[in-house]
Coordinates of C-alpha atoms in Angstrom, one line a residue:
V1 CA 84.6 41.9 -81.7
T2 CA 87.4 39.7 -82.3
L3 CA 86.3 38.3 -85.6
L4 CA 85.2 42.4 -86.7
M5 CA 88.9 43.1 -86.6
D6 CA 90.0 39.7 -87.9
S7 CA 88.1 41.7 -91.2
F8 CA 88.9 45.2 -90.5
T9 CA 92.4 44.5 -90.3
R10 CA 92.3 42.4 -93.6
A11 CA 90.6 45.8 -95.4
F12 CA 93.1 47.5 -94.7
G13 CA 95.8 45.4 -95.6
G14 CA 93.9 44.3 -99.0
G15 CA 94.9 48.2 -101.6
S16 CA 97.5 48.5 -103.1
S17 CA 101.4 48.8 -102.3
N18 CA 101.3 52.0 -103.8
H19 CA 99.8 54.1 -101.6
F20 CA 101.6 55.1 -99.3
Y21 CA 99.0 55.1 -96.0
P22 CA 100.1 53.7 -92.3
V23 CA 100.6 49.9 -92.4
V24 CA 97.5 47.9 -89.9
Q25 CA 98.7 45.7 -88.2
R26 CA 96.4 42.9 -86.6
A27 CA 93.5 44.7 -83.6
I28 CA 94.3 44.4 -78.9
G29 CA 91.3 43.8 -77.3
V30 CA 91.7 46.2 -74.3
G31 CA 89.3 47.9 -70.8
S32 CA 87.5 45.7 -69.1
A33 CA 86.0 44.3 -71.2
F34 CA 88.8 42.1 -72.2
E35 CA 89.8 41.9 -68.9
G36 CA 87.0 40.1 -67.7
W37 CA 86.1 42.8 -65.5
R38 CA 82.6 44.9 -67.1
L39 CA 80.8 46.6 -65.2
R40 CA 76.2 46.7 -66.4
A41 CA 76.9 50.2 -66.3
E42 CA 79.5 50.3 -69.5
G43 CA 77.1 49.0 -71.0
A44 CA 78.3 47.2 -74.6
L45 CA 80.9 49.2 -75.9
Y46 CA 84.3 47.5 -76.4
H47 CA 88.1 49.8 -76.7
V48 CA 90.6 47.8 -79.2
L49 CA 93.5 49.1 -80.4
V50 CA 94.9 49.2 -83.6
P51 CA 98.3 49.6 -83.7
L52 CA 100.3 51.3 -87.5
S53 CA 104.0 50.7 -88.6
T54 CA 106.0 52.7 -91.9
P55 CA 105.1 51.8 -95.0
A56 CA 107.7 50.6 -97.1
G57 CA 110.2 54.7 -97.4
H58 CA 108.8 55.6 -94.0
A59 CA 110.5 55.4 -90.5
F60 CA 108.0 56.7 -86.8
H61 CA 109.9 58.7 -84.6
L62 CA 109.1 59.7 -80.9
E63 CA 108.9 63.2 -80.0
P64 CA 107.9 64.3 -76.7
D65 CA 104.6 67.0 -76.8
T66 CA 105.4 69.7 -74.1
G67 CA 103.1 71.6 -74.9
A68 CA 100.2 69.6 -75.1
K69 CA 99.3 70.4 -72.1
M70 CA 96.8 67.6 -71.1
P71 CA 97.8 65.0 -67.6
G72 CA 99.8 61.9 -68.7
S73 CA 103.0 62.1 -71.6
N74 CA 101.7 63.0 -74.3
F75 CA 104.0 62.6 -77.5
R76 CA 103.6 63.6 -81.5
V77 CA 105.8 61.0 -84.6
R78 CA 107.5 62.7 -86.4
V79 CA 107.6 61.2 -89.8
E80 CA 110.7 60.5 -91.8
L81 CA 111.2 59.8 -95.7
E82 CA 114.0 56.7 -95.3
C83 CA 116.0 55.6 -98.7
T84 CA 115.2 53.2 -100.7
C85 CA 117.3 52.8 -104.0
A86 CA 118.7 48.8 -102.3
R87 CA 115.5 48.5 -102.8
E88 CA 115.6 50.1 -106.9
Q89 CA 118.6 48.6 -106.9
L90 CA 118.2 45.2 -106.2
G91 CA 115.7 44.8 -108.7
D92 CA 112.2 46.0 -106.2
S93 CA 110.3 48.5 -108.4
T94 CA 107.2 49.1 -107.2
V95 CA 108.8 51.8 -104.5
L96 CA 110.3 54.3 -106.2
C97 CA 113.4 55.7 -103.9
F98 CA 110.9 59.4 -102.4
L99 CA 114.8 61.0 -101.6
H100 CA 116.8 60.6 -104.9
H101 CA 113.8 60.2 -107.2
S102 CA 112.6 64.3 -108.6
K103 CA 109.0 65.3 -107.8
E104 CA 108.0 65.8 -111.6
E105 CA 108.2 61.9 -111.4
L106 CA 107.9 60.9 -108.2
S107 CA 104.0 62.4 -108.8
R108 CA 103.7 60.1 -112.6
R109 CA 104.9 57.0 -111.3
Q110 CA 104.0 56.8 -107.2
E111 CA 100.8 58.3 -104.7
P112 CA 102.1 61.1 -102.0
S113 CA 104.0 59.9 -99.4
L114 CA 102.3 60.0 -95.8
L115 CA 104.0 62.9 -95.3
D116 CA 101.5 64.6 -98.4
T117 CA 98.5 62.8 -97.1
L118 CA 98.6 61.9 -92.7
C119 CA 100.3 64.9 -91.0
T120 CA 100.6 67.9 -90.5
G121 CA 103.6 69.3 -91.1
A122 CA 105.9 66.8 -90.5
Y123 CA 104.0 65.1 -87.8
L124 CA 101.3 62.3 -88.1
D125 CA 98.1 63.8 -87.7
V126 CA 95.3 61.7 -85.4
E127 CA 92.3 63.6 -87.2
K128 CA 93.5 63.0 -90.7
T129 CA 94.0 59.5 -89.6
A130 CA 90.8 58.7 -87.6
C131 CA 89.6 60.5 -91.4
W132 CA 91.5 58.0 -94.1
L133 CA 89.6 55.3 -91.9
Y134 CA 86.4 56.1 -91.6
R135 CA 87.2 55.7 -95.8
V136 CA 88.4 52.3 -95.5
V137 CA 85.7 51.6 -93.6
R138 CA 82.3 53.5 -95.1
A139 CA 84.0 51.4 -99.0
E140 CA 85.3 47.9 -97.6
P141 CA 81.6 46.1 -97.9
L142 CA 82.2 42.8 -96.5
L143 CA 83.9 43.6 -93.0
L144 CA 81.4 42.4 -91.2
P145 CA 82.0 38.4 -91.2
Q146 CA 79.8 36.8 -93.1
S147 CA 78.8 34.5 -89.3
Y148 CA 77.5 38.0 -88.1
H149 CA 73.6 38.8 -90.5
G150 CA 73.2 42.2 -88.3
H151 CA 74.9 45.9 -89.6
L152 CA 76.9 48.3 -89.1
T153 CA 77.0 51.6 -88.5
L154 CA 79.5 54.8 -88.3
L155 CA 79.8 57.4 -85.7
P156 CA 81.4 60.1 -85.2
S157 CA 84.6 60.7 -83.4
S158 CA 87.4 62.7 -84.6
R159 CA 90.3 60.9 -82.7
S160 CA 89.1 57.2 -82.8
C161 CA 86.6 54.9 -85.5
K162 CA 83.2 54.3 -83.9
M163 CA 81.0 51.2 -85.3
Q164 CA 77.8 50.4 -83.8
L165 CA 76.7 46.2 -84.4
S166 CA 73.7 45.7 -84.3
E167 CA 70.9 42.6 -84.8
G168 CA 67.5 43.0 -83.6
K169 CA 67.7 44.5 -79.8
E170 CA 70.7 44.1 -79.2
S171 CA 73.3 46.3 -80.1
F172 CA 77.3 47.2 -79.4
V173 CA 79.5 49.9 -80.3
V174 CA 83.1 50.0 -80.6
E175 CA 85.7 52.6 -80.0
V176 CA 89.2 51.3 -82.7
L177 CA 91.7 53.4 -81.0
F178 CA 94.3 53.3 -83.6
G179 CA 98.7 54.5 -81.8
V180 CA 102.2 53.8 -82.1
R181 CA 104.5 51.4 -80.5
Q182 CA 107.7 52.5 -78.3
G183 CA 109.8 50.1 -79.3
R184 CA 109.6 46.9 -78.5
S185 CA 107.8 47.5 -76.2
D186 CA 104.3 46.8 -74.3
I187 CA 103.3 50.4 -74.3
Y188 CA 101.5 53.3 -76.6
V189 CA 101.3 56.5 -78.1
S190 CA 97.6 56.2 -79.0
S191 CA 94.2 58.6 -80.5
S192 CA 92.4 58.6 -77.7
Q193 CA 91.4 61.8 -75.5
P194 CA 92.9 61.9 -71.5
T195 CA 89.4 62.6 -69.5
Q196 CA 87.7 66.0 -68.9
V197 CA 89.9 67.5 -72.3
H198 CA 87.9 68.3 -74.5
L199 CA 90.6 70.8 -76.8
V200 CA 93.7 67.9 -77.6
P201 CA 96.0 69.4 -80.6
S202 CA 95.7 66.5 -83.8
T203 CA 99.4 66.3 -84.0
S204 CA 99.9 65.6 -80.4
W205 CA 99.6 60.8 -79.5
H206 CA 98.8 60.2 -75.9
E207 CA 100.5 57.7 -73.9
T208 CA 98.2 54.5 -73.3
Y209 CA 99.7 51.7 -70.7
A210 CA 96.0 49.7 -72.4
V211 CA 98.1 47.0 -74.1
A212 CA 100.5 45.7 -71.4
E213 CA 97.7 45.8 -68.2
A214 CA 95.2 43.2 -70.4
N215 CA 98.7 42.0 -70.7
F216 CA 99.1 41.3 -66.9
F217 CA 95.7 40.2 -67.0
R218 CA 95.7 37.4 -69.4
H219 CA 99.3 36.5 -67.5
V220 CA 97.1 36.1 -64.5
A221 CA 94.6 33.6 -66.3
R222 CA 96.8 31.8 -68.1
R223 CA 98.5 30.9 -64.3
A224 CA 95.4 31.2 -62.1
P225 CA 93.1 28.0 -61.2
Q226 CA 89.7 28.2 -62.9
D227 CA 87.7 29.2 -60.4
S228 CA 89.9 32.1 -60.0
W229 CA 87.4 35.6 -58.3
H230 CA 89.7 38.4 -58.7
C231 CA 87.7 39.8 -61.6
K232 CA 84.6 38.7 -59.6
C233 CA 86.6 41.2 -56.5
L234 CA 87.3 44.2 -59.2
Q235 CA 83.8 43.3 -60.7
F236 CA 81.5 44.0 -56.9
L237 CA 84.7 46.3 -55.3
T238 CA 84.1 49.0 -58.6
C239 CA 80.3 48.6 -58.7
T240 CA 80.0 49.8 -55.1
A241 CA 82.3 53.1 -54.9
M242 CA 80.2 53.6 -58.2
G243 CA 79.7 57.8 -57.7
T244 CA 82.3 57.5 -54.9
A245 CA 85.6 59.4 -54.3
F246 CA 87.4 56.3 -56.0
S247 CA 87.8 55.6 -60.0
A248 CA 87.1 51.9 -61.1
Y249 CA 91.4 52.3 -62.1
A250 CA 92.1 53.9 -58.8
L251 CA 91.0 50.4 -57.6
K252 CA 91.8 47.7 -60.6
T253 CA 95.5 49.2 -59.8
A254 CA 94.7 48.3 -56.1
V255 CA 93.9 44.8 -57.4
M256 CA 96.7 44.0 -59.7
H257 CA 99.7 45.2 -57.1
L258 CA 98.2 42.6 -54.8
L259 CA 97.6 40.3 -58.4
N260 CA 101.6 40.5 -58.5
T261 CA 102.0 39.4 -54.7
R262 CA 99.7 37.3 -53.2
P263 CA 100.0 33.7 -54.9
L264 CA 97.5 32.8 -57.2
S265 CA 96.0 30.3 -55.2
Q266 CA 94.4 32.2 -52.9
W267 CA 91.9 34.0 -55.2
S268 CA 89.2 30.6 -55.5
G269 CA 85.2 31.7 -54.4
R270 CA 86.0 30.0 -51.0
D271 CA 89.1 32.7 -50.4
F272 CA 86.1 35.6 -51.8
L273 CA 85.9 37.4 -48.9
K274 CA 89.5 37.3 -47.1
R275 CA 90.2 39.0 -50.8
L276 CA 87.8 42.4 -50.8
V277 CA 89.7 42.4 -46.8
D278 CA 93.1 42.7 -48.2
I279 CA 92.2 45.1 -51.0
V280 CA 89.9 47.8 -48.6
D281 CA 92.9 47.6 -45.9
Y282 CA 94.9 48.3 -49.6
L283 CA 93.5 51.1 -50.1
R284 CA 93.5 52.2 -46.2
C285 CA 97.1 51.6 -46.4
S286 CA 97.1 54.0 -50.0
L287 CA 95.3 56.6 -48.3
D288 CA 97.1 56.7 -45.4
K289 CA 99.7 57.7 -47.4
K290 CA 98.0 59.6 -50.2
R291 CA 99.9 57.7 -51.9
L292 CA 98.9 54.8 -54.4
D293 CA 101.3 54.1 -57.0
H294 CA 101.0 53.4 -60.8
F295 CA 101.1 49.6 -61.9
V296 CA 102.7 49.8 -65.1
V297 CA 105.1 52.4 -65.1
G298 CA 108.5 52.4 -62.6
N299 CA 107.4 48.7 -61.4
Q300 CA 110.3 46.5 -60.9
R301 CA 108.2 43.6 -60.6
L302 CA 106.1 43.5 -63.3
P303 CA 106.3 39.6 -64.6
G304 CA 109.2 39.6 -67.5
E305 CA 105.9 39.1 -70.3
I306 CA 104.8 43.1 -69.5
R307 CA 108.2 44.4 -71.6
L308 CA 108.2 48.0 -70.1
P309 CA 111.1 51.1 -73.3
P310 CA 114.0 50.4 -70.4
D311 CA 113.6 54.6 -68.9
L312 CA 109.7 53.3 -68.8
Q313 CA 110.7 51.2 -66.1
R314 CA 113.6 52.8 -64.2
V315 CA 111.1 55.9 -62.8
E316 CA 109.2 57.2 -60.0
P317 CA 105.8 55.6 -60.5
P318 CA 102.9 58.1 -60.3
N319 CA 101.1 58.5 -57.2
L320 CA 97.3 58.9 -58.2
F321 CA 95.9 59.7 -55.6
Q322 CA 98.8 63.2 -55.9
H323 CA 94.9 65.1 -55.7
L324 CA 95.4 64.1 -52.0
A325 CA 97.6 64.5 -51.6
C326 CA 97.2 68.6 -52.6
D327 CA 94.5 69.1 -51.6
P328 CA 93.2 68.3 -46.8
D329 CA 90.1 68.3 -48.7
A330 CA 89.3 65.9 -51.2
H331 CA 92.0 63.7 -48.7
R332 CA 89.0 64.1 -45.4
E333 CA 86.5 63.4 -48.1
A334 CA 88.6 59.8 -48.7
V335 CA 88.6 58.1 -45.9
Q336 CA 84.7 59.5 -44.9
V337 CA 83.3 57.2 -48.5
Y338 CA 86.1 55.0 -47.5

């Protein structure tokens, strides 16, 4: 998957400099497959996030999308044209200033701006961006790494780029999400679609913490002993709780909180049962309080290398058990399942 994504990035970086499409950065592996605890039930599915930056003469500005009517924080990516006259004065004639050249000259000498290709109004359009990604992948014959001898098939998706790779009887799917980074942090607004939401405006981008969480697992992997079983703990409990009142994300959140507070030397195989008990006890306390804090948002104890926007670090953490606090029947059921 990593080799494929490197080829993916090269395919998008090989275009003409006169084209003003988003600049594709190196893909980041996210989700359970890259965090080390993927479930067998998930099959061979890999999620990667491809950051997009602006082409010359453009800037991205994130605006809260209060009309999206989706759970979580949602944004729109406003695209603005920027003056590039200073570059022309320095002898760089590859980009004409969109603001200070006539439309006739621009249309004659230069490709259209991003506003005229992948935007709806002034906002970057998720579905148009996905179509553009599909077109490039379809037109790129050398996307597969030379060491891979299978076949690549594009799968339908309106808000991402899905690719199935197959070789003999084996196959796996890579879903390429794309996003815009919030400042210099590990938080992105992405093309991902919240579960159980069917109609999402094409200019709405969902705030995702997947990169920060994947970076936390990488942080733990670098510092934990080689015989650490923290991923096995999460995998075991998640498989056990499949189909119950506890989501995999809630269990993952509980494990991340404990990994951040308990010494990593205490997660070895000989401590496996003790750590399972700790996780289940943490879950019981959260059930009693009807509160399970989000691990990333509002967490003042994150490792220093996990970067958050200042306003996101200071807010009160969202309660992942809010539905249990609001619904006594759901809470009683969760207690019985526990």
